[in-house]
Amino acid sequence: MIRVLVAKPGLDGHDRGAKVIARALRDAGMEVVYTGLHQTPEQVVDAALSEDVDVLALSILSGAHPTLVPRIMELVKENHMDDLLVLLGGIIPEDDVDPMINLGVAKVFGPGTDTNDIVAFIRGRVEVV
Amino acid sequence: MKDWDDIAQGILKGQKRAIARGLTWIEQGRNDGKQLAQKLFPHAGNAQVIGITGAPGVGKSTLVNALTLQLRSQGLRVGILAVDPSSPFSGGAILGDRIRMQDSVMDAGVYMRSFASRGHLGGLSRATFGALTVLDAAGFDKILVETVGAGQSEVEIMQLAHTTMVVLAPGMGDDIQAIKAGILEIGQVFVVNKADRDGVDHTVRSIRSMLALASEHPAWMPPILKTVAEDGRGMKELADALENHWQHLTDKGLLERFRWGQTEHLIEQAMADIGDRLVGRARSGQEWSHWVAEVGTGTREAEHVAEELWRQEWRED
């Protein structure tokens, strides 16, 4: 069973996208922990750690990814969560994609991504016990 | 953290990551998860397990959050297990209990984990008992278990929790539903949450008259508390009531009897697991459709086929 945390770090108040993803992943047979809006990087990583998820799916629409994602990845490393797959979705400008990947994000999904592609990506990367 | 001995050591020290990984192994039903539970079992037996049940919408998660803050202010360490239903269609689940627990879970003295029921009936998940052993061994003083909240067939919590707390809210027609579900018989503490709403006294009165009818536990008269979990009202009184019940169990020497019942439940569940595995193997066997056809045309009885399949499987084991 694949377990995913869908998290909304930062201050933007729109979680329609996050909820669509959560439902799509559930319908694909995954267990999805959703923590609601306005999470700090510390809260996001604490939840991922406590819930022992395979995947951390971040949704950021506010443009704050250049500050939020580095902090989150730092905390992930501090806690030795080496086997965590981190995905980023939302509004991420083209030029920011590579820097996000360099931080350790496995893949960036932009607006209009087919949820089947996300499901397929996760299935391809997470070993199911 | 690769082997179960490392994980066990981490759990005994109360490390969040070790606890989290141990719970995953147990939930996956892995063999090292079973070894882990066995290794930890002697270290468990100190925590009060508190079950929280009640219909959806009465505010169970918010109550758990507020109660956790109260228990933390008393210096107690709190473990939380929250169970949500799995989808019967995809097997997936959305686990949303953390949303309402944000105030309390960041604390180092709190560990919270969401479980999906994974098709297990009874309002809990199959891993609950093993998970309780882990949290108990990790040194949590109080373990709060929030059930699915379907409001019916939630009786299993009674076998795992020392103290079962039934949560209701005014004006939901809950009183009648609660009687139907047999939920009133399992509560040692009753909470009427959202007590700032109209109709609280009516709800309290109906619980009281219901309890008066069922006088099977004269040794312990369940208290009925009014709370507003949203702003923390009534939490001190609730924590006291839960502590009183714990004292009652300890003073009367009832914990031994409880542990016996819990162990019986463990064996029953292990037997049911074996049954499930046999069903799975029979269904994927080559003769399955043959048996279905036989029963469907009235050639054989279902029970007869079941016995035959059971005998076959048993020989192969």
XYZ file of C-alpha atoms in Angstrom:
446
model
C 0.000 0.000 0.000
C 1.484 3.341 -1.055
C 1.080 6.145 1.500
C 1.209 9.775 0.379
C 1.175 13.056 2.277
C -0.463 15.843 0.271
C 0.735 19.058 1.880
C 0.042 22.747 1.341
C 2.978 24.685 2.782
C 2.837 28.476 2.862
C 0.153 31.056 2.891
C -1.913 30.593 -0.258
C -5.470 29.615 0.530
C -6.346 27.485 -2.471
C -6.490 23.760 -2.012
C -8.789 22.714 -4.817
C -5.852 21.304 -6.759
C -4.483 19.519 -3.722
C -7.877 17.930 -3.087
C -8.220 16.835 -6.719
C -4.819 15.140 -6.459
C -5.739 13.566 -3.109
C -8.915 12.075 -4.576
C -7.168 10.846 -7.712
C -4.503 9.092 -5.644
C -7.142 7.547 -3.396
C -9.030 6.321 -6.444
C -5.772 4.762 -7.627
C -5.738 2.754 -4.380
C -3.297 4.868 -2.362
C -3.683 6.082 1.208
C -3.514 9.850 1.295
C -2.903 11.908 4.409
C -4.132 15.461 3.949
C -3.209 18.095 6.517
C -5.034 21.197 5.332
C -3.877 24.702 4.476
C -1.141 26.994 5.781
C 1.468 24.475 6.881
C 4.969 25.483 7.917
C 7.882 23.444 6.489
C 8.392 22.066 10.019
C 4.777 20.870 10.199
C 4.997 19.279 6.746
C 8.139 17.309 7.550
C 6.909 16.328 11.030
C 3.726 14.942 9.443
C 5.688 13.067 6.749
C 7.947 11.589 9.425
C 5.155 10.608 11.827
C 2.961 9.152 9.108
C 5.953 7.362 7.527
C 4.707 8.146 4.023
C 6.431 6.959 0.859
C 5.619 10.147 -1.028
C 5.468 13.825 -0.069
C 3.377 15.747 -2.617
C 3.726 19.508 -2.141
C 1.271 21.942 -3.658
C 2.458 25.554 -3.820
C 0.584 28.246 -5.741
C 1.879 31.333 -3.957
C 5.249 31.587 -5.671
C 6.991 30.977 -2.351
C 8.593 27.709 -3.515
C 12.108 29.249 -3.668
C 12.021 29.689 0.118
C 9.699 26.852 1.197
C 11.173 23.969 -0.775
C 14.835 24.455 0.290
C 13.762 24.544 3.934
C 11.617 21.419 3.534
C 14.427 19.527 1.777
C 16.855 20.598 4.502
C 14.534 19.152 7.183
C 14.051 15.968 5.138
C 17.838 15.483 5.073
C 18.247 16.385 8.744
C 15.804 13.610 9.624
C 17.556 11.108 7.314
C 14.373 10.482 5.347
C 16.415 9.182 2.403
C 13.693 6.967 0.975
C 11.068 9.738 0.710
C 9.901 10.656 -2.801
C 9.218 14.409 -2.961
C 6.944 15.810 -5.688
C 6.073 19.434 -6.341
C 2.939 20.741 -8.011
C 1.272 24.100 -8.495
C 2.506 27.184 -10.266
C 6.237 26.768 -10.767
C 7.828 28.918 -13.521
C 9.831 27.019 -16.147
C 13.142 28.537 -14.978
C 12.570 27.327 -11.417
C 12.110 23.667 -12.306
C 15.797 22.722 -12.507
C 16.721 24.407 -9.214
C 13.881 22.460 -7.536
C 15.159 19.185 -9.010
C 18.669 20.051 -7.806
C 17.291 20.406 -4.290
C 16.109 16.808 -4.403
C 12.546 17.149 -5.727
C 11.925 14.089 -7.929
C 9.523 15.777 -10.344
C 7.623 19.021 -10.865
C 4.037 18.822 -12.144
C 2.569 22.001 -13.626
C -1.054 23.101 -13.987
C -3.183 20.861 -16.183
C -1.148 17.729 -15.497
C -3.168 14.566 -16.086
C -3.584 12.933 -12.672
C -2.939 9.561 -14.339
C 0.602 10.742 -15.083
C 1.160 11.487 -11.402
C -0.204 8.075 -10.414
C 2.023 6.379 -12.997
C 5.078 8.336 -11.863
C 4.535 7.356 -8.220
C 3.924 3.710 -9.093
C 7.106 3.655 -11.134
C 9.183 4.981 -8.264
C 7.747 3.454 -5.107
C 8.337 -0.167 -4.289
C 5.111 -1.749 -3.068
C 5.427 -4.148 -0.165
C 17.154 1.838 10.476
C 17.070 -1.491 8.755
C 16.546 -4.279 11.266
C 13.895 -4.670 13.897
C 16.342 -4.586 16.784
C 17.458 -1.043 15.840
C 13.845 -0.018 15.528
C 12.929 -1.593 18.860
C 15.725 0.326 20.604
C 14.575 3.568 18.976
C 10.978 2.942 20.014
C 11.975 2.268 23.620
C 13.756 5.644 23.577
C 10.581 7.248 22.229
C 12.077 8.338 18.876
C 9.400 9.475 16.420
C 11.032 8.041 13.323
C 11.539 4.603 14.882
C 7.951 4.598 16.147
C 6.685 5.593 12.700
C 8.667 2.872 10.901
C 7.686 0.234 13.473
C 4.006 1.061 12.963
C 4.448 0.745 9.190
C 5.940 -2.724 9.535
C 3.119 -3.799 11.793
C 0.529 -2.333 9.465
C 2.066 -4.184 6.514
C 1.790 -7.423 8.474
C 5.497 -8.122 7.885
C 7.239 -10.822 9.854
C 9.761 -8.381 11.294
C 6.762 -6.332 12.422
C 5.518 -9.334 14.375
C 8.960 -9.915 15.890
C 9.044 -6.268 16.822
C 5.667 -6.412 18.568
C 6.773 -9.512 20.452
C 10.013 -7.877 21.546
C 8.149 -4.778 22.748
C 5.255 -6.565 24.429
C 7.028 -6.987 27.810
C 7.729 -3.230 27.840
C 4.065 -2.368 27.337
C 1.264 -2.337 29.884
C 1.738 1.069 31.471
C -0.372 3.345 29.307
C -4.069 4.048 29.626
C -5.684 3.366 26.265
C -8.638 5.669 25.675
C -11.034 4.930 22.820
C -12.985 7.776 21.250
C -16.059 6.841 19.285
C -19.226 8.515 18.050
C -21.036 9.444 14.850
C -19.312 11.506 12.123
C -19.570 15.241 12.731
C -19.727 15.221 16.534
C -16.202 16.640 16.663
C -14.065 13.666 17.627
C -10.855 14.937 16.012
C -11.229 18.422 17.459
C -11.875 16.859 20.848
C -8.746 14.717 20.575
C -6.755 17.858 19.769
C -8.141 19.782 22.758
C -7.790 16.832 25.131
C -4.186 16.326 24.005
C -3.367 19.962 24.822
C -4.932 19.464 28.269
C -3.005 16.241 28.960
C 0.244 17.882 27.792
C -0.342 20.761 30.220
C -0.419 18.095 32.942
C 2.986 16.865 31.740
C 1.667 13.626 30.224
C 2.960 12.169 26.945
C 0.226 11.413 24.427
C 0.072 8.931 21.544
C -2.777 9.231 19.036
C -4.101 6.694 16.525
C -6.850 7.894 14.209
C -8.632 5.452 11.927
C -10.463 6.518 8.765
C -12.365 4.271 6.361
C -10.778 2.790 3.250
C -12.699 3.095 0.003
C -14.433 -0.217 -0.717
C -13.926 0.474 -4.435
C -10.261 1.351 -4.823
C -8.885 0.274 -1.438
C -7.402 3.758 -1.118
C -8.266 6.272 1.570
C -8.146 9.939 2.438
C -6.921 10.373 5.990
C -7.918 13.825 7.186
C -7.792 13.670 10.974
C -4.504 15.567 11.130
C -6.221 18.711 9.819
C -7.942 19.275 13.154
C -4.989 18.182 15.258
C -2.458 20.740 14.066
C -2.258 22.564 17.410
C -1.123 19.534 19.349
C 0.870 17.229 17.085
C 4.088 19.273 16.646
C 4.923 18.842 20.322
C 7.786 16.408 21.028
C 5.609 14.781 23.702
C 2.942 13.864 21.157
C 2.942 11.276 18.386
C 0.008 11.001 16.002
C -0.584 8.428 13.276
C -3.437 8.006 10.776
C -4.537 4.529 9.776
C -6.940 3.394 7.069
C -9.354 0.647 8.110
C -8.298 -1.497 5.096
C -11.565 -3.380 4.982
C -11.491 -4.327 8.641
C -14.911 -3.929 10.228
C -15.457 -2.791 13.764
C -14.272 0.797 13.428
C -10.567 0.086 13.796
C -7.809 -1.259 11.602
C -6.258 -4.676 11.914
C -2.969 -3.160 13.014
C -4.467 -1.342 15.986
C -3.486 -3.807 18.675
C 0.130 -4.059 17.526
C 0.245 -0.285 17.174
C -0.925 0.093 20.764
C 1.924 -2.141 21.919
C 4.428 0.083 20.093
C 3.085 3.341 21.541
C 2.817 1.825 25.012
C 6.413 0.569 24.901
C 7.504 4.004 23.605
C 6.459 5.421 26.951
C 3.304 7.357 26.169
C 1.160 7.797 29.293
C -2.127 8.116 27.460
C -2.984 6.638 24.069
C -6.024 8.063 22.317
C -7.632 5.887 19.645
C -10.164 7.605 17.420
C -12.415 5.143 15.586
C -13.858 5.425 12.077
C -16.990 7.008 13.456
C -19.561 5.177 11.428
C -21.578 5.161 14.648
C -22.385 1.511 14.314
C -20.409 -1.709 14.792
C -17.799 0.232 16.724
C -17.868 -2.146 19.610
C -14.387 -3.515 18.996
C -12.835 -0.488 20.663
C -14.215 -1.741 23.957
C -11.898 -4.744 23.796
C -8.785 -2.682 23.139
C -9.334 0.457 25.218
C -9.293 0.631 28.999
C -11.662 3.544 28.842
C -14.131 4.089 26.020
C -15.418 7.594 25.547
C -18.618 8.030 23.564
C -18.998 11.452 21.957
C -22.361 12.919 20.991
C -23.519 16.361 19.935
C -26.847 18.073 20.543
C -29.534 18.171 17.912
C -28.287 15.397 15.685
C -30.897 12.830 16.606
C -27.935 10.943 17.969
C -29.660 9.600 21.023
C -31.848 7.205 19.098
C -29.067 6.290 16.677
C -26.779 5.619 19.591
C -29.194 3.186 21.196
C -29.657 1.369 17.928
C -25.928 0.986 17.518
C -25.534 -0.386 20.996
C -23.001 2.339 21.529
C -24.327 3.402 24.899
C -23.451 0.070 26.450
C -19.760 0.450 25.629
C -19.100 3.895 27.101
C -17.410 4.514 30.433
C -17.363 8.254 29.841
C -19.942 10.210 27.843
C -19.187 13.536 26.234
C -21.753 15.904 24.820
C -19.554 18.059 22.608
C -20.574 21.339 20.944
C -22.285 22.118 24.241
C -22.697 25.777 23.255
C -25.505 24.698 20.956
C -29.202 24.375 21.680
C -30.516 21.104 22.976
C -27.540 20.119 25.179
C -29.636 19.435 28.240
C -32.032 17.324 26.231
C -29.142 15.188 24.972
C -27.678 14.865 28.486
C -31.112 13.842 29.844
C -31.611 11.154 27.196
C -28.177 9.651 27.880
C -28.909 9.705 31.605
C -32.232 7.934 31.270
C -30.680 5.394 28.910
C -27.898 4.670 31.386
C -30.428 4.275 34.180
C -32.030 1.469 32.197
C -28.775 -0.394 31.705
C -27.573 -0.978 35.238
C -25.168 -3.761 34.354
C -22.103 -1.917 35.634
C -23.103 -0.665 39.045
C -19.434 -0.494 40.088
C -18.822 2.367 37.690
C -21.442 4.972 36.880
C -20.401 6.650 33.599
C -20.163 10.418 33.982
C -21.709 12.673 31.330
C -19.615 15.735 30.481
C -20.348 18.826 28.433
C -17.513 20.159 26.287
C -16.796 22.726 23.598
C -13.681 21.216 22.020
C -13.337 24.164 19.647
C -12.235 26.469 22.492
C -11.146 23.885 25.059
C -14.076 24.250 27.445
C -14.600 21.237 29.708
C -11.222 19.633 28.950
C -9.956 19.740 32.531
C -13.117 17.977 33.725
C -12.838 15.438 30.913
C -9.205 14.650 31.756
C -10.236 14.214 35.413
C -13.077 11.854 34.489
C -10.734 9.721 32.376
C -8.219 9.637 35.226
C -10.959 8.613 37.668
C -11.861 5.652 35.494
C -8.199 4.642 35.290
C -7.969 4.815 39.078
C -11.142 2.743 39.332
C -9.619 0.008 37.130
C -6.351 0.054 39.067
C -7.909 0.132 42.539
C -10.380 -2.649 41.848
C -7.699 -4.889 40.308
C -9.597 -4.875 37.013
C -6.561 -4.396 34.761
C -5.659 -8.092 34.930
C -9.101 -9.087 33.756
C -8.912 -6.475 31.007
C -5.586 -7.808 29.756
C -7.035 -11.326 29.660
C -9.936 -10.172 27.510
C -7.539 -8.256 25.277
C -5.422 -11.370 24.777
C -8.513 -13.415 23.923
C -9.382 -10.831 21.321
C -5.859 -11.073 19.911
C -6.192 -14.831 19.384
C -9.656 -14.450 17.838
C -8.278 -11.896 15.426
C -5.322 -14.100 14.503
C -7.774 -16.915 13.722
C -9.856 -14.582 11.578
C -6.675 -13.565 9.714
C -5.934 -17.215 8.930
C -9.510 -17.591 7.685
C -9.059 -14.575 5.413
C -5.865 -16.005 3.976
C -7.600 -19.324 3.250
C -10.426 -17.497 1.498
C -7.905 -15.583 -0.605
C -6.112 -18.777 -1.652
C -9.362 -20.624 -2.392
C -10.596 -17.780 -4.587
C -7.436 -17.745 -6.642
C -7.412 -21.537 -6.940
C -8.252 -23.322 -10.197
C -11.350 -25.050 -8.855
C -13.019 -21.916 -7.567
C -15.355 -21.401 -10.543
C -16.242 -25.076 -10.461
C -17.369 -24.745 -6.836
C -19.307 -21.551 -7.564
C -21.135 -23.284 -10.398
C -21.999 -26.269 -8.211
C -23.434 -24.106 -5.469
C -25.180 -21.818 -7.981
C -27.046 -24.690 -9.599
C -28.026 -26.171 -6.277
C -25.852 -29.270 -6.714
C -24.082 -28.593 -3.445
C -24.538 -26.472 -0.358
C -22.233 -23.541 0.278
C -21.353 -24.792 3.727
C -20.384 -28.192 2.382
C -18.075 -26.595 -0.186
C -16.568 -24.388 2.496
C -15.744 -27.423 4.624
C -14.203 -29.195 1.665
C -12.054 -26.164 0.777
C -11.003 -25.752 4.372
C -9.869 -29.400 4.546
C -7.899 -29.060 1.289
C -6.159 -25.901 2.421
C -5.385 -27.435 5.768
C -3.664 -30.424 4.172
C -1.546 -28.123 1.994
C -0.514 -26.031 4.978
